[in-house]
PDB file of C-alpha atoms in Angstrom:
ATOM      1  CA  MET A 290      90.879  77.775 120.011  1.00  0.00           C
ATOM      2  CA  GLN A 291      90.389  78.896 123.621  1.00  0.00           C
ATOM      3  CA  ILE A 292      88.158  76.903 125.926  1.00  0.00           C
ATOM      4  CA  VAL A 293      86.120  77.886 128.936  1.00  0.00           C
ATOM      5  CA  THR A 294      85.469  75.338 131.696  1.00  0.00           C
ATOM      6  CA  GLN A 295      82.552  75.399 134.100  1.00  0.00           C
ATOM      7  CA  LYS A 296      82.507  73.171 137.188  1.00  0.00           C
ATOM      8  CA  ASP A 297      79.238  72.085 138.733  1.00  0.00           C
ATOM      9  CA  ALA A 298      79.578  69.566 141.572  1.00  0.00           C
ATOM     10  CA  ASN A 299      81.516  66.634 140.105  1.00  0.00           C
ATOM     11  CA  ILE A 300      80.725  67.526 136.472  1.00  0.00           C
ATOM     12  CA  THR A 301      83.107  69.544 134.374  1.00  0.00           C
ATOM     13  CA  GLN A 302      81.794  70.960 131.107  1.00  0.00           C
ATOM     14  CA  VAL A 303      83.979  72.369 128.384  1.00  0.00           C
ATOM     15  CA  TYR A 304      82.614  75.115 126.145  1.00  0.00           C
ATOM     16  CA  PRO A 305      84.518  76.246 123.068  1.00  0.00           C
ATOM     17  CA  LYS A 306      84.896  80.027 122.864  1.00  0.00           C
ATOM     18  CA  LYS A 307      83.359  81.363 119.682  1.00  0.00           C
ATOM     19  CA  SER A 308      86.056  82.761 117.394  1.00  0.00           C
ATOM     20  CA  LEU A 309      85.586  86.010 115.477  1.00  0.00           C
ATOM     21  CA  SER A 310      85.179  86.009 111.714  1.00  0.00           C
ATOM     22  CA  PRO A 311      87.910  87.653 109.604  1.00  0.00           C
ATOM     23  CA  LEU A 312      85.534  90.545 108.869  1.00  0.00           C
ATOM     24  CA  ALA A 313      84.808  91.063 112.568  1.00  0.00           C
ATOM     25  CA  ILE A 314      88.537  90.996 113.354  1.00  0.00           C
ATOM     26  CA  ALA A 315      89.209  93.545 110.590  1.00  0.00           C
ATOM     27  CA  ARG A 316      86.434  95.809 111.878  1.00  0.00           C
ATOM     28  CA  LYS A 317      87.795  95.612 115.402  1.00  0.00           C
ATOM     29  CA  LYS A 318      91.320  96.473 114.264  1.00  0.00           C
ATOM     30  CA  PHE A 319      90.057  99.353 112.124  1.00  0.00           C
ATOM     31  CA  LEU A 320      88.073 100.848 115.018  1.00  0.00           C
ATOM     32  CA  ARG A 321      91.249 100.818 117.138  1.00  0.00           C
ATOM     33  CA  ASN A 322      93.114 102.841 114.501  1.00  0.00           C
ATOM     34  CA  LYS A 323      92.556 106.378 115.803  1.00  0.00           C
ATOM     35  CA  LEU A 324      93.998 108.165 112.773  1.00  0.00           C
ATOM     36  CA  ALA A 325      91.824 106.176 110.375  1.00  0.00           C
ATOM     37  CA  MET A 326      88.708 106.758 112.470  1.00  0.00           C
ATOM     38  CA  ILE A 327      89.339 110.511 112.737  1.00  0.00           C
ATOM     39  CA  SER A 328      89.866 110.625 108.975  1.00  0.00           C
ATOM     40  CA  LEU A 329      86.666 108.671 108.351  1.00  0.00           C
ATOM     41  CA  ILE A 330      84.672 111.015 110.600  1.00  0.00           C
ATOM     42  CA  PHE A 331      86.135 114.013 108.760  1.00  0.00           C
ATOM     43  CA  LEU A 332      85.152 112.548 105.378  1.00  0.00           C
ATOM     44  CA  VAL A 333      81.619 111.831 106.583  1.00  0.00           C
ATOM     45  CA  ILE A 334      81.263 115.411 107.864  1.00  0.00           C
ATOM     46  CA  VAL A 335      82.573 116.846 104.573  1.00  0.00           C
ATOM     47  CA  ALA A 336      80.177 114.671 102.579  1.00  0.00           C
ATOM     48  CA  ILE A 337      77.161 115.537 104.736  1.00  0.00           C
ATOM     49  CA  VAL A 338      77.886 119.275 104.741  1.00  0.00           C
ATOM     50  CA  SER A 339      78.497 119.290 100.975  1.00  0.00           C
ATOM     51  CA  PHE A 340      75.324 117.436 100.044  1.00  0.00           C
ATOM     52  CA  LEU A 341      73.262 119.548 102.470  1.00  0.00           C
ATOM     53  CA  ALA A 342      74.627 122.760 100.957  1.00  0.00           C
ATOM     54  CA  PRO A 343      71.196 124.046  99.771  1.00  0.00           C
ATOM     55  CA  TYR A 344      69.962 123.877 103.381  1.00  0.00           C
ATOM     56  CA  ILE A 345      73.070 125.502 104.868  1.00  0.00           C
ATOM     57  CA  THR A 346      73.407 128.521 102.590  1.00  0.00           C
ATOM     58  CA  THR A 347      71.027 130.356 100.288  1.00  0.00           C
ATOM     59  CA  ALA A 348      73.594 132.434  98.387  1.00  0.00           C
ATOM     60  CA  ASP A 349      73.578 132.167  94.589  1.00  0.00           C
ATOM     61  CA  ILE A 350      76.573 130.152  93.351  1.00  0.00           C
ATOM     62  CA  THR A 351      76.497 131.497  89.774  1.00  0.00           C
ATOM     63  CA  LYS A 352      75.287 135.114  90.041  1.00  0.00           C
ATOM     64  CA  VAL A 353      78.027 137.646  89.268  1.00  0.00           C
ATOM     65  CA  ASN A 354      78.031 140.638  91.631  1.00  0.00           C
ATOM     66  CA  ILE A 355      80.387 143.338  90.408  1.00  0.00           C
ATOM     67  CA  GLY A 356      79.928 145.404  93.563  1.00  0.00           C
ATOM     68  CA  GLN A 357      81.282 142.609  95.794  1.00  0.00           C
ATOM     69  CA  MET A 358      84.287 141.442  93.801  1.00  0.00           C
ATOM     70  CA  SER A 359      87.227 140.003  95.798  1.00  0.00           C
ATOM     71  CA  LEU A 360      85.936 141.021  99.219  1.00  0.00           C
ATOM     72  CA  LYS A 361      87.914 139.853 102.248  1.00  0.00           C
ATOM     73  CA  PRO A 362      86.345 137.438 104.767  1.00  0.00           C
ATOM     74  CA  SER A 363      83.715 139.119 106.938  1.00  0.00           C
ATOM     75  CA  SER A 364      80.604 138.318 108.964  1.00  0.00           C
ATOM     76  CA  GLU A 365      78.552 138.521 105.763  1.00  0.00           C
ATOM     77  CA  HIS A 366      80.945 136.419 103.680  1.00  0.00           C
ATOM     78  CA  TRP A 367      82.790 134.030 105.991  1.00  0.00           C
ATOM     79  CA  LEU A 368      85.467 133.159 103.428  1.00  0.00           C
ATOM     80  CA  GLY A 369      85.195 136.306 101.331  1.00  0.00           C
ATOM     81  CA  THR A 370      84.164 136.537  97.684  1.00  0.00           C
ATOM     82  CA  ASP A 371      85.928 135.616  94.456  1.00  0.00           C
ATOM     83  CA  LYS A 372      86.752 137.737  91.388  1.00  0.00           C
ATOM     84  CA  SER A 373      83.131 137.607  90.256  1.00  0.00           C
ATOM     85  CA  GLY A 374      81.657 138.568  93.618  1.00  0.00           C
ATOM     86  CA  ARG A 375      80.446 135.052  94.423  1.00  0.00           C
ATOM     87  CA  ASP A 376      80.561 133.795  98.006  1.00  0.00           C
ATOM     88  CA  VAL A 377      83.585 131.494  98.457  1.00  0.00           C
ATOM     89  CA  PHE A 378      82.047 129.513 101.343  1.00  0.00           C
ATOM     90  CA  THR A 379      78.937 128.742  99.300  1.00  0.00           C
ATOM     91  CA  ARG A 380      80.951 127.670  96.281  1.00  0.00           C
ATOM     92  CA  LEU A 381      83.156 125.541  98.543  1.00  0.00           C
ATOM     93  CA  LEU A 382      80.108 123.609  99.768  1.00  0.00           C
ATOM     94  CA  TYR A 383      78.610 123.157  96.311  1.00  0.00           C
ATOM     95  CA  GLY A 384      82.040 122.389  94.891  1.00  0.00           C
ATOM     96  CA  GLY A 385      82.374 119.549  97.383  1.00  0.00           C
ATOM     97  CA  ARG A 386      79.221 117.977  95.969  1.00  0.00           C
ATOM     98  CA  ILE A 387      80.682 117.916  92.457  1.00  0.00           C
ATOM     99  CA  SER A 388      84.208 116.835  93.422  1.00  0.00           C
ATOM    100  CA  LEU A 389      82.937 114.032  95.654  1.00  0.00           C
ATOM    101  CA  LEU A 390      80.388 112.987  93.025  1.00  0.00           C
ATOM    102  CA  VAL A 391      83.108 112.742  90.377  1.00  0.00           C
ATOM    103  CA  GLY A 392      85.409 110.880  92.775  1.00  0.00           C
ATOM    104  CA  ILE A 393      82.790 108.371  93.926  1.00  0.00           C
ATOM    105  CA  SER A 394      81.321 107.790  90.438  1.00  0.00           C
ATOM    106  CA  CYS A 395      84.714 107.278  88.804  1.00  0.00           C
ATOM    107  CA  THR A 396      85.806 104.960  91.626  1.00  0.00           C
ATOM    108  CA  ILE A 397      82.699 102.782  91.240  1.00  0.00           C
ATOM    109  CA  PHE A 398      83.130 102.476  87.470  1.00  0.00           C
ATOM    110  CA  VAL A 399      86.912 101.973  87.616  1.00  0.00           C
ATOM    111  CA  VAL A 400      86.701  99.276  90.304  1.00  0.00           C
ATOM    112  CA  PHE A 401      83.810  97.534  88.531  1.00  0.00           C
ATOM    113  CA  ILE A 402      85.530  97.440  85.116  1.00  0.00           C
ATOM    114  CA  GLY A 403      88.918  96.538  86.572  1.00  0.00           C
ATOM    115  CA  THR A 404      87.465  93.780  88.774  1.00  0.00           C
ATOM    116  CA  LEU A 405      85.416  92.347  85.896  1.00  0.00           C
ATOM    117  CA  ILE A 406      88.310  92.187  83.439  1.00  0.00           C
ATOM    118  CA  GLY A 407      90.861  91.091  86.047  1.00  0.00           C
ATOM    119  CA  SER A 408      88.585  88.310  87.309  1.00  0.00           C
ATOM    120  CA  ILE A 409      87.867  86.927  83.840  1.00  0.00           C
ATOM    121  CA  ALA A 410      91.537  87.073  82.822  1.00  0.00           C
ATOM    122  CA  GLY A 411      92.765  85.461  86.030  1.00  0.00           C
ATOM    123  CA  TYR A 412      90.145  82.717  86.142  1.00  0.00           C
ATOM    124  CA  PHE A 413      90.226  81.520  82.524  1.00  0.00           C
ATOM    125  CA  GLY A 414      93.898  82.146  81.756  1.00  0.00           C
ATOM    126  CA  GLY A 415      95.311  81.095  78.401  1.00  0.00           C
ATOM    127  CA  ILE A 416      94.329  83.014  75.293  1.00  0.00           C
ATOM    128  CA  ILE A 417      91.591  84.962  77.119  1.00  0.00           C
ATOM    129  CA  ASP A 418      94.094  86.127  79.717  1.00  0.00           C
ATOM    130  CA  SER A 419      96.597  87.123  77.021  1.00  0.00           C
ATOM    131  CA  LEU A 420      94.056  89.103  75.004  1.00  0.00           C
ATOM    132  CA  LEU A 421      92.616  90.933  78.003  1.00  0.00           C
ATOM    133  CA  MET A 422      96.028  91.752  79.443  1.00  0.00           C
ATOM    134  CA  ARG A 423      97.303  93.054  76.101  1.00  0.00           C
ATOM    135  CA  PHE A 424      94.212  95.265  75.927  1.00  0.00           C
ATOM    136  CA  THR A 425      94.920  96.384  79.495  1.00  0.00           C
ATOM    137  CA  ASP A 426      98.515  97.225  78.545  1.00  0.00           C
ATOM    138  CA  PHE A 427      97.151  99.189  75.591  1.00  0.00           C
ATOM    139  CA  ILE A 428      94.966 101.254  77.956  1.00  0.00           C
ATOM    140  CA  LEU A 429      97.801 101.765  80.445  1.00  0.00           C
ATOM    141  CA  ASN A 430     100.188 102.976  77.730  1.00  0.00           C
ATOM    142  CA  PHE A 431      97.974 105.933  76.839  1.00  0.00           C
ATOM    143  CA  PRO A 432      99.190 109.344  78.047  1.00  0.00           C
ATOM    144  CA  PHE A 433      96.277 109.532  80.454  1.00  0.00           C
ATOM    145  CA  LEU A 434      95.850 113.255  81.152  1.00  0.00           C
ATOM    146  CA  VAL A 435      96.505 114.280  77.548  1.00  0.00           C
ATOM    147  CA  PHE A 436      93.974 111.780  76.225  1.00  0.00           C
ATOM    148  CA  VAL A 437      91.347 112.804  78.808  1.00  0.00           C
ATOM    149  CA  ILE A 438      91.799 116.453  77.844  1.00  0.00           C
ATOM    150  CA  VAL A 439      91.472 115.704  74.107  1.00  0.00           C
ATOM    151  CA  ILE A 440      88.409 113.443  74.425  1.00  0.00           C
ATOM    152  CA  ASN A 441      86.698 115.761  76.889  1.00  0.00           C
ATOM    153  CA  ALA A 442      87.332 118.737  74.587  1.00  0.00           C
ATOM    154  CA  ILE A 443      85.876 116.863  71.593  1.00  0.00           C
ATOM    155  CA  LEU A 444      82.730 115.679  73.366  1.00  0.00           C
ATOM    156  CA  PHE A 445      82.169 118.717  75.556  1.00  0.00           C
ATOM    157  CA  GLY A 446      78.984 120.554  74.630  1.00  0.00           C
ATOM    158  CA  LYS A 447      77.426 117.571  72.873  1.00  0.00           C
ATOM    159  CA  VAL A 448      76.416 115.894  76.116  1.00  0.00           C
ATOM    160  CA  SER A 449      76.643 116.823  79.778  1.00  0.00           C
ATOM    161  CA  GLY A 450      80.237 117.883  80.439  1.00  0.00           C
ATOM    162  CA  LEU A 451      80.334 116.414  83.939  1.00  0.00           C
ATOM    163  CA  TRP A 452      79.265 112.922  82.844  1.00  0.00           C
ATOM    164  CA  VAL A 453      81.614 113.059  79.861  1.00  0.00           C
ATOM    165  CA  LEU A 454      84.466 113.659  82.301  1.00  0.00           C
ATOM    166  CA  ILE A 455      83.366 110.773  84.533  1.00  0.00           C
ATOM    167  CA  ALA A 456      82.989 108.398  81.584  1.00  0.00           C
ATOM    168  CA  VAL A 457      86.333 109.283  79.987  1.00  0.00           C
ATOM    169  CA  ILE A 458      88.296 108.982  83.245  1.00  0.00           C
ATOM    170  CA  SER A 459      86.598 105.693  84.122  1.00  0.00           C
ATOM    171  CA  LEU A 460      87.265 104.125  80.726  1.00  0.00           C
ATOM    172  CA  LEU A 461      90.945 105.030  80.841  1.00  0.00           C
ATOM    173  CA  TYR A 462      91.919 104.295  84.448  1.00  0.00           C
ATOM    174  CA  TRP A 463      90.804 100.731  85.218  1.00  0.00           C
ATOM    175  CA  GLY A 464      94.012  99.038  84.020  1.00  0.00           C
ATOM    176  CA  GLY A 465      95.840  99.117  87.345  1.00  0.00           C
ATOM    177  CA  VAL A 466      92.902  97.622  89.234  1.00  0.00           C
ATOM    178  CA  ALA A 467      92.520  94.895  86.596  1.00  0.00           C
ATOM    179  CA  ARG A 468      96.151  93.820  86.972  1.00  0.00           C
ATOM    180  CA  ILE A 469      95.956  93.641  90.768  1.00  0.00           C
ATOM    181  CA  VAL A 470      92.684  91.692  90.729  1.00  0.00           C
ATOM    182  CA  ARG A 471      94.049  89.299  88.105  1.00  0.00           C
ATOM    183  CA  SER A 472      97.141  88.530  90.193  1.00  0.00           C
ATOM    184  CA  LYS A 473      94.991  87.862  93.279  1.00  0.00           C
ATOM    185  CA  ILE A 474      92.609  85.630  91.309  1.00  0.00           C
ATOM    186  CA  LEU A 475      95.525  83.634  89.838  1.00  0.00           C
ATOM    187  CA  SER A 476      96.791  82.974  93.349  1.00  0.00           C
ATOM    188  CA  GLU A 477      93.397  82.279  94.921  1.00  0.00           C
ATOM    189  CA  LYS A 478      92.094  79.879  92.258  1.00  0.00           C
ATOM    190  CA  GLU A 479      94.846  77.368  93.075  1.00  0.00           C
ATOM    191  CA  ASN A 480      93.232  76.605  96.437  1.00  0.00           C
ATOM    192  CA  GLU A 481      91.432  73.324  96.938  1.00  0.00           C
ATOM    193  CA  TYR A 482      88.014  74.836  97.612  1.00  0.00           C
ATOM    194  CA  ILE A 483      87.992  76.294  94.082  1.00  0.00           C
ATOM    195  CA  THR A 484      88.838  72.882  92.614  1.00  0.00           C
ATOM    196  CA  ALA A 485      86.029  71.379  94.686  1.00  0.00           C
ATOM    197  CA  ALA A 486      83.546  74.018  93.498  1.00  0.00           C
ATOM    198  CA  ILE A 487      84.468  73.355  89.859  1.00  0.00           C
ATOM    199  CA  SER A 488      84.273  69.576  90.338  1.00  0.00           C
ATOM    200  CA  ILE A 489      80.662  69.735  91.571  1.00  0.00           C
ATOM    201  CA  GLY A 490      79.626  71.656  88.484  1.00  0.00           C
ATOM    202  CA  CYS A 491      79.657  75.324  89.561  1.00  0.00           C
ATOM    203  CA  SER A 492      79.631  77.671  86.595  1.00  0.00           C
ATOM    204  CA  PRO A 493      82.591  80.052  86.088  1.00  0.00           C
ATOM    205  CA  ALA A 494      80.380  83.030  86.990  1.00  0.00           C
ATOM    206  CA  LYS A 495      79.324  81.360  90.252  1.00  0.00           C
ATOM    207  CA  VAL A 496      82.892  80.405  91.147  1.00  0.00           C
ATOM    208  CA  ILE A 497      84.104  83.956  90.526  1.00  0.00           C
ATOM    209  CA  ILE A 498      81.243  85.776  92.243  1.00  0.00           C
ATOM    210  CA  LYS A 499      80.577  83.464  95.204  1.00  0.00           C
ATOM    211  CA  HIS A 500      84.003  81.990  95.897  1.00  0.00           C
ATOM    212  CA  LEU A 501      86.847  84.051  94.466  1.00  0.00           C
ATOM    213  CA  LEU A 502      85.735  87.667  94.813  1.00  0.00           C
ATOM    214  CA  PRO A 503      84.690  87.424  98.493  1.00  0.00           C
ATOM    215  CA  ASN A 504      88.181  86.166  99.313  1.00  0.00           C
ATOM    216  CA  ILE A 505      89.932  89.066  97.596  1.00  0.00           C
ATOM    217  CA  LEU A 506      87.400  91.659  98.775  1.00  0.00           C
ATOM    218  CA  SER A 507      89.913  93.253 101.141  1.00  0.00           C
ATOM    219  CA  THR A 508      92.258  93.973  98.228  1.00  0.00           C
ATOM    220  CA  ILE A 509      89.420  95.470  96.178  1.00  0.00           C
ATOM    221  CA  ILE A 510      88.336  97.707  99.073  1.00  0.00           C
ATOM    222  CA  VAL A 511      91.863  99.022  99.606  1.00  0.00           C
ATOM    223  CA  GLN A 512      92.236  99.681  95.875  1.00  0.00           C
ATOM    224  CA  ALA A 513      88.907 101.500  95.885  1.00  0.00           C
ATOM    225  CA  THR A 514      90.087 103.932  98.592  1.00  0.00           C
ATOM    226  CA  ILE A 515      93.317 104.618  96.715  1.00  0.00           C
ATOM    227  CA  THR A 516      91.369 105.137  93.492  1.00  0.00           C
ATOM    228  CA  PHE A 517      88.923 107.488  95.221  1.00  0.00           C
ATOM    229  CA  ALA A 518      91.743 109.773  96.347  1.00  0.00           C
ATOM    230  CA  THR A 519      93.303 109.661  92.883  1.00  0.00           C
ATOM    231  CA  MET A 520      90.016 110.546  91.185  1.00  0.00           C
ATOM    232  CA  ILE A 521      89.602 113.690  93.300  1.00  0.00           C
ATOM    233  CA  VAL A 522      93.167 114.728  92.452  1.00  0.00           C
ATOM    234  CA  ILE A 523      92.554 114.133  88.732  1.00  0.00           C
ATOM    235  CA  GLU A 524      89.287 116.100  88.747  1.00  0.00           C
ATOM    236  CA  SER A 525      90.945 118.980  90.588  1.00  0.00           C
ATOM    237  CA  ALA A 526      93.928 119.014  88.222  1.00  0.00           C
ATOM    238  CA  LEU A 527      91.791 118.906  85.069  1.00  0.00           C
ATOM    239  CA  SER A 528      89.382 121.561  86.347  1.00  0.00           C
ATOM    240  CA  TYR A 529      92.308 123.761  87.408  1.00  0.00           C
ATOM    241  CA  LEU A 530      93.655 123.538  83.856  1.00  0.00           C
ATOM    242  CA  GLY A 531      90.209 124.300  82.444  1.00  0.00           C
ATOM    243  CA  PHE A 532      89.576 120.856  80.911  1.00  0.00           C
ATOM    244  CA  GLY A 533      87.552 119.235  83.676  1.00  0.00           C
ATOM    245  CA  VAL A 534      84.199 120.170  85.149  1.00  0.00           C
ATOM    246  CA  PRO A 535      82.555 122.998  83.129  1.00  0.00           C
ATOM    247  CA  GLN A 536      83.426 126.420  84.535  1.00  0.00           C
ATOM    248  CA  GLU A 537      79.802 127.293  85.279  1.00  0.00           C
ATOM    249  CA  VAL A 538      79.606 124.301  87.645  1.00  0.00           C
ATOM    250  CA  PRO A 539      81.467 124.936  90.930  1.00  0.00           C
ATOM    251  CA  SER A 540      84.021 122.340  91.988  1.00  0.00           C
ATOM    252  CA  TRP A 541      87.118 122.475  94.156  1.00  0.00           C
ATOM    253  CA  GLY A 542      89.301 122.286  91.053  1.00  0.00           C
ATOM    254  CA  ASN A 543      87.428 125.132  89.342  1.00  0.00           C
ATOM    255  CA  MET A 544      87.882 127.302  92.419  1.00  0.00           C
ATOM    256  CA  LEU A 545      91.640 126.753  92.229  1.00  0.00           C
ATOM    257  CA  ASN A 546      91.619 128.056  88.662  1.00  0.00           C
ATOM    258  CA  SER A 547      91.699 131.605  90.050  1.00  0.00           C
ATOM    259  CA  ALA A 548      95.186 130.979  91.428  1.00  0.00           C
ATOM    260  CA  ASN A 549      96.540 131.266  87.874  1.00  0.00           C
ATOM    261  CA  GLU A 550      96.652 135.024  88.342  1.00  0.00           C
ATOM    262  CA  PRO A 551      99.676 136.354  90.300  1.00  0.00           C
ATOM    263  CA  ASP A 552      97.546 139.010  92.037  1.00  0.00           C
ATOM    264  CA  VAL A 553      95.156 136.382  93.416  1.00  0.00           C
ATOM    265  CA  LEU A 554      97.958 133.980  94.258  1.00  0.00           C
ATOM    266  CA  GLN A 555      99.874 136.532  96.325  1.00  0.00           C
ATOM    267  CA  TYR A 556      97.342 138.971  97.764  1.00  0.00           C
ATOM    268  CA  LYS A 557      93.924 137.292  97.720  1.00  0.00           C
ATOM    269  CA  LEU A 558      94.603 134.079  99.558  1.00  0.00           C
ATOM    270  CA  TRP A 559      90.984 133.647 100.673  1.00  0.00           C
ATOM    271  CA  ILE A 560      89.974 132.877  97.078  1.00  0.00           C
ATOM    272  CA  TRP A 561      92.174 129.810  96.546  1.00  0.00           C
ATOM    273  CA  VAL A 562      93.454 128.649  99.961  1.00  0.00           C
ATOM    274  CA  PRO A 563      90.093 127.184 101.211  1.00  0.00           C
ATOM    275  CA  PRO A 564      89.635 124.825  98.208  1.00  0.00           C
ATOM    276  CA  ALA A 565      93.332 123.929  98.258  1.00  0.00           C
ATOM    277  CA  LEU A 566      93.154 123.158 101.974  1.00  0.00           C
ATOM    278  CA  ILE A 567      89.965 121.074 101.741  1.00  0.00           C
ATOM    279  CA  ILE A 568      91.384 119.084  98.804  1.00  0.00           C
ATOM    280  CA  THR A 569      94.576 118.381 100.760  1.00  0.00           C
ATOM    281  CA  LEU A 570      92.729 117.326 103.922  1.00  0.00           C
ATOM    282  CA  THR A 571      90.287 115.166 101.968  1.00  0.00           C
ATOM    283  CA  ILE A 572      93.068 113.362 100.088  1.00  0.00           C
ATOM    284  CA  LEU A 573      95.025 112.793 103.300  1.00  0.00           C
ATOM    285  CA  SER A 574      91.919 111.490 105.071  1.00  0.00           C
ATOM    286  CA  ILE A 575      91.127 109.054 102.262  1.00  0.00           C
ATOM    287  CA  ASN A 576      94.706 107.782 102.297  1.00  0.00           C
ATOM    288  CA  PHE A 577      94.650 107.349 106.086  1.00  0.00           C
ATOM    289  CA  VAL A 578      91.387 105.415 105.829  1.00  0.00           C
ATOM    290  CA  GLY A 579      92.942 103.286 103.074  1.00  0.00           C
ATOM    291  CA  GLU A 580      95.978 102.557 105.230  1.00  0.00           C
ATOM    292  CA  GLY A 581      93.689 101.694 108.125  1.00  0.00           C
ATOM    293  CA  LEU A 582      91.738  99.241 105.965  1.00  0.00           C
ATOM    294  CA  LYS A 583      94.967  97.746 104.647  1.00  0.00           C
ATOM    295  CA  ASP A 584      96.245  97.120 108.196  1.00  0.00           C
ATOM    296  CA  ALA A 585      92.842  95.857 109.327  1.00  0.00           C
ATOM    297  CA  PHE A 586      92.638  93.211 106.587  1.00  0.00           C
ATOM    298  CA  ASN A 587      96.289  92.235 106.960  1.00  0.00           C
ATOM    299  CA  PRO A 588      96.358  89.081 109.146  1.00  0.00           C
ATOM    300  CA  THR A 589      99.963  89.738 110.185  1.00  0.00           C
ATOM    301  CA  SER A 590      99.275  93.273 111.381  1.00  0.00           C
ATOM    302  CA  LYS A 591      98.987  93.791 115.137  1.00  0.00           C
ATOM    303  CA  ARG A 592      97.791  97.416 115.038  1.00  0.00           C
TER     304      ARG A 592
END
């Protein structure tokens, strides 16, 4: 701890310098990471522009216009039109809303389920830990994409296709988060402050929520950023294959579906390059932000 001295006549006073909290130190380190900050600004801009799409463009995202099929970029259509005569720029904005919604929703559910199961397994141990971890292994052993495609195909049409996709992905992807949280809880619960909390009569829920989870929050945040990037990739892949977001709903993955045709792939780049580029930049930005958070919360990092 640094000290500051102040001399006044024959009196010397010593004032301790207030130290920063771990969260303040992490925030300071993150703000110094230029790549992470640029990536975060880019993500914020993409999110704002996507969710303000109705105020930015008035073009119809679903109307088929045979007379304007596959037009090249122009002053009227900045990014051209697709095979159905729909404005690519407009669909890119509205597609961002859906892709980001799927990514954020799945991330919230995956992190919540994984944290809940991992915390309970790590805290109680014993038979509860064994049962929950065997169930987690059972989930992890599923062929993920195949199972998502099958379940989504079975349920599609009976309820909203978008929310079916979110629910299925969330229920099948939490295993990795649960394992990481469990390992952190097992390590953290051996500390003396946890023993003290238990000895004064704190309930398991209180110990987990108020003592354990805040101390592994950095790990959960980093996992959330990684999961967010993964969810966008999964949505794009499933929609590209035709098993994700319903075709009538624009998403970045649906827009890539046109690249299945050799003619579009080779000669009509304006149809599929914009969604491919925005997906790539978004994934890279999320990963850079995740790396920035990882370095910021790492006490040994000097970045």
